[in-house]
PDB file of C-alpha atoms in Angstrom:
ATOM      1  CA  ARG A   1     109.505  97.271  93.171  1.00 49.00           C
ATOM      2  CA  SER A   2     107.015  98.874  90.794  1.00 48.00           C
ATOM      3  CA  ASP A   3     106.101 102.564  90.572  1.00 54.00           C
ATOM      4  CA  ARG A   4     103.351 101.896  93.127  1.00 53.00           C
ATOM      5  CA  GLN A   5     105.925 100.512  95.621  1.00 51.00           C
ATOM      6  CA  GLN A   6     104.591  96.968  95.193  1.00 67.00           C
ATOM      7  CA  PHE A   7     106.718  93.864  94.810  1.00 73.00           C
ATOM      8  CA  PRO A   8     106.357  91.950  91.516  1.00 74.00           C
ATOM      9  CA  GLU A   9     103.959  89.031  91.518  1.00 73.00           C
ATOM     10  CA  GLU A  10     106.845  86.625  90.851  1.00 76.00           C
ATOM     11  CA  THR A  11     108.583  87.741  94.067  1.00 81.00           C
ATOM     12  CA  MET A  12     105.379  87.304  96.070  1.00 84.00           C
ATOM     13  CA  ASN A  13     104.907  83.824  94.563  1.00 82.00           C
ATOM     14  CA  ILE A  14     108.436  82.834  95.632  1.00 85.00           C
ATOM     15  CA  ILE A  15     107.778  84.051  99.200  1.00 88.00           C
ATOM     16  CA  LYS A  16     104.391  82.301  99.382  1.00 88.00           C
ATOM     17  CA  SER A  17     105.742  79.025  98.003  1.00 86.00           C
ATOM     18  CA  ALA A  18     108.708  79.100 100.416  1.00 88.00           C
ATOM     19  CA  PHE A  19     106.334  79.650 103.340  1.00 91.00           C
ATOM     20  CA  SER A  20     104.042  76.835 102.140  1.00 89.00           C
ATOM     21  CA  GLY A  21     107.056  74.550 101.691  1.00 88.00           C
ATOM     22  CA  GLY A  22     108.176  75.371 105.240  1.00 89.00           C
ATOM     23  CA  VAL A  23     104.762  74.479 106.672  1.00 91.00           C
ATOM     24  CA  ILE A  24     104.578  71.235 104.666  1.00 90.00           C
ATOM     25  CA  GLY A  25     108.126  70.318 105.708  1.00 89.00           C
ATOM     26  CA  TRP A  26     107.305  70.976 109.355  1.00 89.00           C
ATOM     27  CA  VAL A  27     104.245  68.739 109.208  1.00 90.00           C
ATOM     28  CA  TYR A  28     106.123  66.066 107.223  1.00 88.00           C
ATOM     29  CA  GLY A  29     109.007  65.945 109.683  1.00 87.00           C
ATOM     30  CA  GLY A  30     107.103  66.746 112.846  1.00 87.00           C
ATOM     31  CA  LEU A  31     104.137  64.351 112.814  1.00 88.00           C
ATOM     32  CA  PRO A  32     106.138  61.091 112.555  1.00 88.00           C
ATOM     33  CA  ALA A  33     108.563  62.411 115.198  1.00 86.00           C
ATOM     34  CA  PHE A  34     105.614  63.278 117.464  1.00 85.00           C
ATOM     35  CA  ARG A  35     104.156  59.777 117.154  1.00 86.00           C
ATOM     36  CA  HIS A  36     107.511  58.055 117.616  1.00 85.00           C
ATOM     37  CA  ALA A  37     108.467  60.146 120.681  1.00 83.00           C
ATOM     38  CA  ARG A  38     105.066  59.524 122.259  1.00 81.00           C
ATOM     39  CA  LYS A  39     105.390  55.758 121.792  1.00 83.00           C
ATOM     40  CA  GLU A  40     108.945  55.816 123.127  1.00 82.00           C
ATOM     41  CA  PHE A  41     107.839  57.777 126.190  1.00 76.00           C
ATOM     42  CA  ILE A  42     105.008  55.330 126.903  1.00 73.00           C
ATOM     43  CA  ALA A  43     107.367  52.346 126.466  1.00 74.00           C
ATOM     44  CA  ARG A  44     109.988  53.881 128.797  1.00 74.00           C
ATOM     45  CA  SER A  45     107.623  55.121 131.491  1.00 70.00           C
ATOM     46  CA  HIS A  46     106.008  51.842 132.618  1.00 64.00           C
ATOM     47  CA  GLY A  47     107.824  52.010 135.949  1.00 55.00           C
ATOM     48  CA  GLU A  48     107.233  55.715 136.546  1.00 60.00           C
ATOM     49  CA  LEU A  49     104.633  57.005 138.974  1.00 55.00           C
ATOM     50  CA  PHE A  50     102.178  59.673 137.837  1.00 60.00           C
ATOM     51  CA  GLN A  51      99.688  61.574 139.928  1.00 64.00           C
ATOM     52  CA  ASN A  52      96.811  60.489 137.704  1.00 63.00           C
ATOM     53  CA  ARG A  53      95.996  59.397 134.144  1.00 65.00           C
ATOM     54  CA  ALA A  54      95.799  63.015 132.873  1.00 70.00           C
ATOM     55  CA  ASP A  55      99.328  63.704 134.149  1.00 68.00           C
ATOM     56  CA  ALA A  56     100.654  60.643 132.278  1.00 68.00           C
ATOM     57  CA  VAL A  57      98.876  61.690 129.054  1.00 72.00           C
ATOM     58  CA  GLN A  58     100.190  65.264 129.353  1.00 77.00           C
ATOM     59  CA  SER A  59     103.748  64.013 129.892  1.00 76.00           C
ATOM     60  CA  ALA A  60     103.491  61.821 126.783  1.00 76.00           C
ATOM     61  CA  HIS A  61     102.121  64.755 124.755  1.00 79.00           C
ATOM     62  CA  ARG A  62     104.899  67.054 125.978  1.00 82.00           C
ATOM     63  CA  ALA A  63     107.537  64.542 124.878  1.00 82.00           C
ATOM     64  CA  GLY A  64     105.846  64.264 121.478  1.00 82.00           C
ATOM     65  CA  LEU A  65     105.566  68.047 121.155  1.00 87.00           C
ATOM     66  CA  ARG A  66     109.273  68.516 121.847  1.00 85.00           C
ATOM     67  CA  SER A  67     110.102  66.073 119.062  1.00 87.00           C
ATOM     68  CA  PHE A  68     107.527  67.688 116.751  1.00 87.00           C
ATOM     69  CA  ILE A  69     109.194  71.096 117.187  1.00 87.00           C
ATOM     70  CA  ARG A  70     112.776  69.780 116.923  1.00 86.00           C
ATOM     71  CA  TYR A  71     112.390  67.508 113.890  1.00 85.00           C
ATOM     72  CA  GLY A  72     109.687  69.626 112.271  1.00 86.00           C
ATOM     73  CA  TRP A  73     112.049  72.629 112.264  1.00 88.00           C
ATOM     74  CA  ARG A  74     114.835  70.551 110.698  1.00 88.00           C
ATOM     75  CA  TRP A  75     112.615  69.563 107.800  1.00 87.00           C
ATOM     76  CA  SER A  76     110.878  72.941 107.601  1.00 90.00           C
ATOM     77  CA  TRP A  77     113.873  75.155 106.853  1.00 90.00           C
ATOM     78  CA  ARG A  78     115.342  72.638 104.408  1.00 88.00           C
ATOM     79  CA  VAL A  79     112.142  72.317 102.376  1.00 89.00           C
ATOM     80  CA  ALA A  80     111.549  76.095 102.480  1.00 91.00           C
ATOM     81  CA  ALA A  81     115.121  76.781 101.269  1.00 91.00           C
ATOM     82  CA  PHE A  82     114.829  74.140  98.518  1.00 89.00           C
ATOM     83  CA  VAL A  83     111.518  75.538  97.273  1.00 89.00           C
ATOM     84  CA  ALA A  84     112.745  79.157  97.447  1.00 91.00           C
ATOM     85  CA  ILE A  85     115.945  78.443  95.488  1.00 91.00           C
ATOM     86  CA  PHE A  86     114.106  76.267  92.959  1.00 90.00           C
ATOM     87  CA  ASN A  87     111.433  78.915  92.341  1.00 88.00           C
ATOM     88  CA  THR A  88     113.968  81.761  92.208  1.00 90.00           C
ATOM     89  CA  VAL A  89     116.041  80.018  89.527  1.00 90.00           C
ATOM     90  CA  SER A  90     113.048  78.849  87.465  1.00 88.00           C
ATOM     91  CA  THR A  91     111.359  82.272  87.672  1.00 85.00           C
ATOM     92  CA  GLY A  92     114.618  84.026  86.778  1.00 87.00           C
ATOM     93  CA  LEU A  93     115.052  81.804  83.720  1.00 86.00           C
ATOM     94  CA  SER A  94     111.427  82.327  82.683  1.00 83.00           C
ATOM     95  CA  VAL A  95     111.735  86.114  82.988  1.00 80.00           C
ATOM     96  CA  TYR A  96     115.106  86.192  81.190  1.00 82.00           C
ATOM     97  CA  ARG A  97     113.921  83.981  78.323  1.00 82.00           C
ATOM     98  CA  ASN A  98     110.396  85.481  78.387  1.00 77.00           C
ATOM     99  CA  LYS A  99     108.852  82.018  78.178  1.00 79.00           C
ATOM    100  CA  THR A 100     108.044  79.174  80.545  1.00 79.00           C
ATOM    101  CA  THR A 101     109.323  75.754  79.507  1.00 82.00           C
ATOM    102  CA  ILE A 102     110.028  72.423  81.183  1.00 86.00           C
ATOM    103  CA  SER A 103     113.756  72.995  80.619  1.00 86.00           C
ATOM    104  CA  ASN A 104     113.599  76.003  82.993  1.00 87.00           C
ATOM    105  CA  PHE A 105     112.271  73.779  85.775  1.00 87.00           C
ATOM    106  CA  ALA A 106     114.717  70.971  84.976  1.00 89.00           C
ATOM    107  CA  ALA A 107     117.657  73.409  85.145  1.00 90.00           C
ATOM    108  CA  ALA A 108     116.322  74.911  88.389  1.00 89.00           C
ATOM    109  CA  GLY A 109     115.931  71.435  89.896  1.00 88.00           C
ATOM    110  CA  ALA A 110     119.432  70.398  88.827  1.00 90.00           C
ATOM    111  CA  PHE A 111     120.973  73.569  90.283  1.00 90.00           C
ATOM    112  CA  THR A 112     119.067  73.308  93.571  1.00 89.00           C
ATOM    113  CA  GLY A 113     119.723  69.584  94.001  1.00 88.00           C
ATOM    114  CA  ALA A 114     123.432  70.055  93.278  1.00 89.00           C
ATOM    115  CA  LEU A 115     123.600  72.966  95.720  1.00 87.00           C
ATOM    116  CA  PHE A 116     122.072  70.885  98.514  1.00 85.00           C
ATOM    117  CA  ARG A 117     124.404  67.907  97.905  1.00 86.00           C
ATOM    118  CA  MET A 118     127.652  69.655  97.022  1.00 85.00           C
ATOM    119  CA  HIS A 119     129.093  69.040 100.504  1.00 82.00           C
ATOM    120  CA  LEU A 120     129.164  65.305  99.684  1.00 83.00           C
ATOM    121  CA  GLY A 121     131.667  65.791  96.871  1.00 84.00           C
ATOM    122  CA  LEU A 122     131.381  65.043  93.162  1.00 86.00           C
ATOM    123  CA  HIS A 123     129.113  62.010  93.657  1.00 86.00           C
ATOM    124  CA  GLY A 124     126.762  64.072  95.822  1.00 84.00           C
ATOM    125  CA  LEU A 125     126.782  66.876  93.254  1.00 86.00           C
ATOM    126  CA  ALA A 126     125.840  64.484  90.443  1.00 89.00           C
ATOM    127  CA  GLY A 127     123.237  62.675  92.561  1.00 88.00           C
ATOM    128  CA  GLY A 128     121.698  65.949  93.699  1.00 87.00           C
ATOM    129  CA  SER A 129     121.474  67.153  90.095  1.00 90.00           C
ATOM    130  CA  VAL A 130     119.722  63.959  89.016  1.00 91.00           C
ATOM    131  CA  PHE A 131     117.324  64.154  91.967  1.00 88.00           C
ATOM    132  CA  GLY A 132     116.655  67.838  91.207  1.00 88.00           C
ATOM    133  CA  ILE A 133     115.871  67.119  87.560  1.00 89.00           C
ATOM    134  CA  ALA A 134     113.608  64.220  88.581  1.00 90.00           C
ATOM    135  CA  PHE A 135     111.802  66.582  90.964  1.00 85.00           C
ATOM    136  CA  GLY A 136     111.852  69.669  88.722  1.00 86.00           C
ATOM    137  CA  ILE A 137     110.269  68.200  85.584  1.00 88.00           C
ATOM    138  CA  PRO A 138     107.025  66.930  87.214  1.00 89.00           C
ATOM    139  CA  ALA A 139     106.806  70.007  89.477  1.00 85.00           C
ATOM    140  CA  GLY A 140     107.241  72.308  86.473  1.00 84.00           C
ATOM    141  CA  GLY A 141     104.726  70.347  84.428  1.00 85.00           C
ATOM    142  CA  LEU A 142     102.202  70.603  87.258  1.00 86.00           C
ATOM    143  CA  LEU A 143     102.752  74.363  87.577  1.00 81.00           C
ATOM    144  CA  MET A 144     102.347  74.861  83.811  1.00 81.00           C
ATOM    145  CA  VAL A 145      99.120  72.811  83.779  1.00 84.00           C
ATOM    146  CA  MET A 146      97.751  74.828  86.721  1.00 81.00           C
ATOM    147  CA  GLN A 147      98.573  78.113  84.939  1.00 76.00           C
ATOM    148  CA  LYS A 148      96.857  76.928  81.754  1.00 78.00           C
ATOM    149  CA  LEU A 149      93.805  75.847  83.736  1.00 81.00           C
ATOM    150  CA  ALA A 150      93.739  79.325  85.307  1.00 75.00           C
ATOM    151  CA  GLY A 151      93.388  80.701  81.762  1.00 73.00           C
ATOM    152  CA  GLU A 152      96.519  82.851  81.714  1.00 70.00           C
ATOM    153  CA  THR A 153     100.194  82.060  82.234  1.00 68.00           C
ATOM    154  CA  LEU A 154     102.495  84.388  84.178  1.00 69.00           C
ATOM    155  CA  GLN A 155     104.159  85.503  80.926  1.00 70.00           C
ATOM    156  CA  GLU A 156     100.824  86.312  79.310  1.00 72.00           C
ATOM    157  CA  LYS A 157      99.741  88.192  82.413  1.00 73.00           C
ATOM    158  CA  ARG A 158     103.034  90.110  82.557  1.00 73.00           C
ATOM    159  CA  ASN A 159     102.787  91.027  78.849  1.00 76.00           C
ATOM    160  CA  ARG A 160      99.152  92.102  79.259  1.00 77.00           C
ATOM    161  CA  GLU A 161      99.987  94.264  82.286  1.00 76.00           C
ATOM    162  CA  ARG A 162     102.913  95.862  80.425  1.00 78.00           C
ATOM    163  CA  ARG A 163     100.675  96.597  77.439  1.00 83.00           C
ATOM    164  CA  GLU A 164      97.962  98.077  79.676  1.00 83.00           C
ATOM    165  CA  LEU A 165     100.543 100.194  81.526  1.00 82.00           C
ATOM    166  CA  TYR A 166     102.014 101.420  78.233  1.00 83.00           C
ATOM    167  CA  GLU A 167      98.555 102.327  76.902  1.00 85.00           C
ATOM    168  CA  GLN A 168      97.707 104.118  80.142  1.00 85.00           C
ATOM    169  CA  GLU A 169     100.959 106.119  80.099  1.00 85.00           C
ATOM    170  CA  LEU A 170     100.438 106.941  76.410  1.00 83.00           C
ATOM    171  CA  ALA A 171      96.910 108.201  77.116  1.00 83.00           C
ATOM    172  CA  GLU A 172      98.204 110.340  80.006  1.00 83.00           C
ATOM    173  CA  TRP A 173     100.988 111.746  77.823  1.00 82.00           C
ATOM    174  CA  GLN A 174      98.540 112.582  75.035  1.00 79.00           C
ATOM    175  CA  SER A 175      96.157 114.285  77.477  1.00 80.00           C
ATOM    176  CA  ARG A 176      99.058 116.382  78.857  1.00 76.00           C
ATOM    177  CA  LEU A 177     100.110 117.231  75.316  1.00 75.00           C
ATOM    178  CA  GLY A 178      96.561 118.339  74.545  1.00 73.00           C
ATOM    179  CA  VAL A 179      96.497 120.581  77.629  1.00 67.00           C
ATOM    180  CA  THR A 180      99.859 122.085  76.617  1.00 68.00           C
ATOM    181  CA  GLU A 181      98.576 122.839  73.103  1.00 66.00           C
ATOM    182  CA  VAL A 182      95.440 124.509  74.497  1.00 63.00           C
ATOM    183  CA  LEU A 183      97.536 126.645  76.869  1.00 61.00           C
ATOM    184  CA  GLY A 184      99.862 127.583  73.996  1.00 62.00           C
ATOM    185  CA  GLN A 185      96.917 128.703  71.868  1.00 67.00           C
ATOM    186  CA  LYS A 186      95.515 130.775  74.741  1.00 63.00           C
ATOM    187  CA  GLU A 187      98.887 132.437  75.328  1.00 61.00           C
ATOM    188  CA  SER A 188      99.332 133.264  71.638  1.00 63.00           C
ATOM    189  CA  SER A 189      95.805 134.685  71.429  1.00 64.00           C
ATOM    190  CA  ALA A 190      96.397 136.680  74.630  1.00 60.00           C
ATOM    191  CA  GLN A 191      99.615 138.118  73.193  1.00 60.00           C
ATOM    192  CA  GLY A 192      97.910 138.892  69.873  1.00 56.00           C
ATOM    193  CA  GLU A 193      95.185 141.096  71.449  1.00 55.00           C
ATOM    194  CA  PRO A 194      97.562 143.785  72.864  1.00 54.00           C
ATOM    195  CA  GLN A 195      99.382 143.915  69.544  1.00 54.00           C
ATOM    196  CA  ARG A 196      96.101 144.516  67.717  1.00 53.00           C
ATOM    197  CA  GLU A 197      95.204 147.256  70.202  1.00 53.00           C
ATOM    198  CA  ILE A 198      98.599 148.929  69.667  1.00 53.00           C
ATOM    199  CA  ALA A 199      98.109 148.714  65.903  1.00 51.00           C
ATOM    200  CA  ARG A 200      94.688 150.377  66.212  1.00 56.00           C
ATOM    201  CA  GLU A 201      96.093 153.206  68.357  1.00 56.00           C
ATOM    202  CA  SER A 202      98.903 153.842  65.894  1.00 54.00           C
TER     203      SER A 202
END
């Protein structure tokens, strides 16, 4: 955290992107499951008796909603975890190297893909790395283009904020130093007056 007890912008971006990835994953996994479960329910329930048409429609929607929640959650946490790990690694590399390059995103994609496929053995590890690189390069390129279109990259913003903070702290330090010098002059002049009075008396 910063001196103002605020999280860095990079941390907030990782949290926001993970949340967005979770929502997108839920929709991506949930909507097809909702449609499929609804169709399956309608196909299976031709012989069932319902009180009225609204009851039949509600039953079909409930079946679809159950599938939407179940399969949407499965995709949601996986996509959110993938995005969070990918962004954490790429942001860490960018901060460590103090520059944003495509190689940061490629390395982050390779690491994340390998991590997600390591349970499948060496072939899964290699395949996950290749998939991660194939995903990381276009995603990184898109992020870099969006930052340039915004007019300022995260590195430039971080450097500008550091420079502004340094200048602000320097100005505060100089103002305190000026106050200290003024107080020192007042104390020396206050001490000099009694000595002059003693000299006059003597």
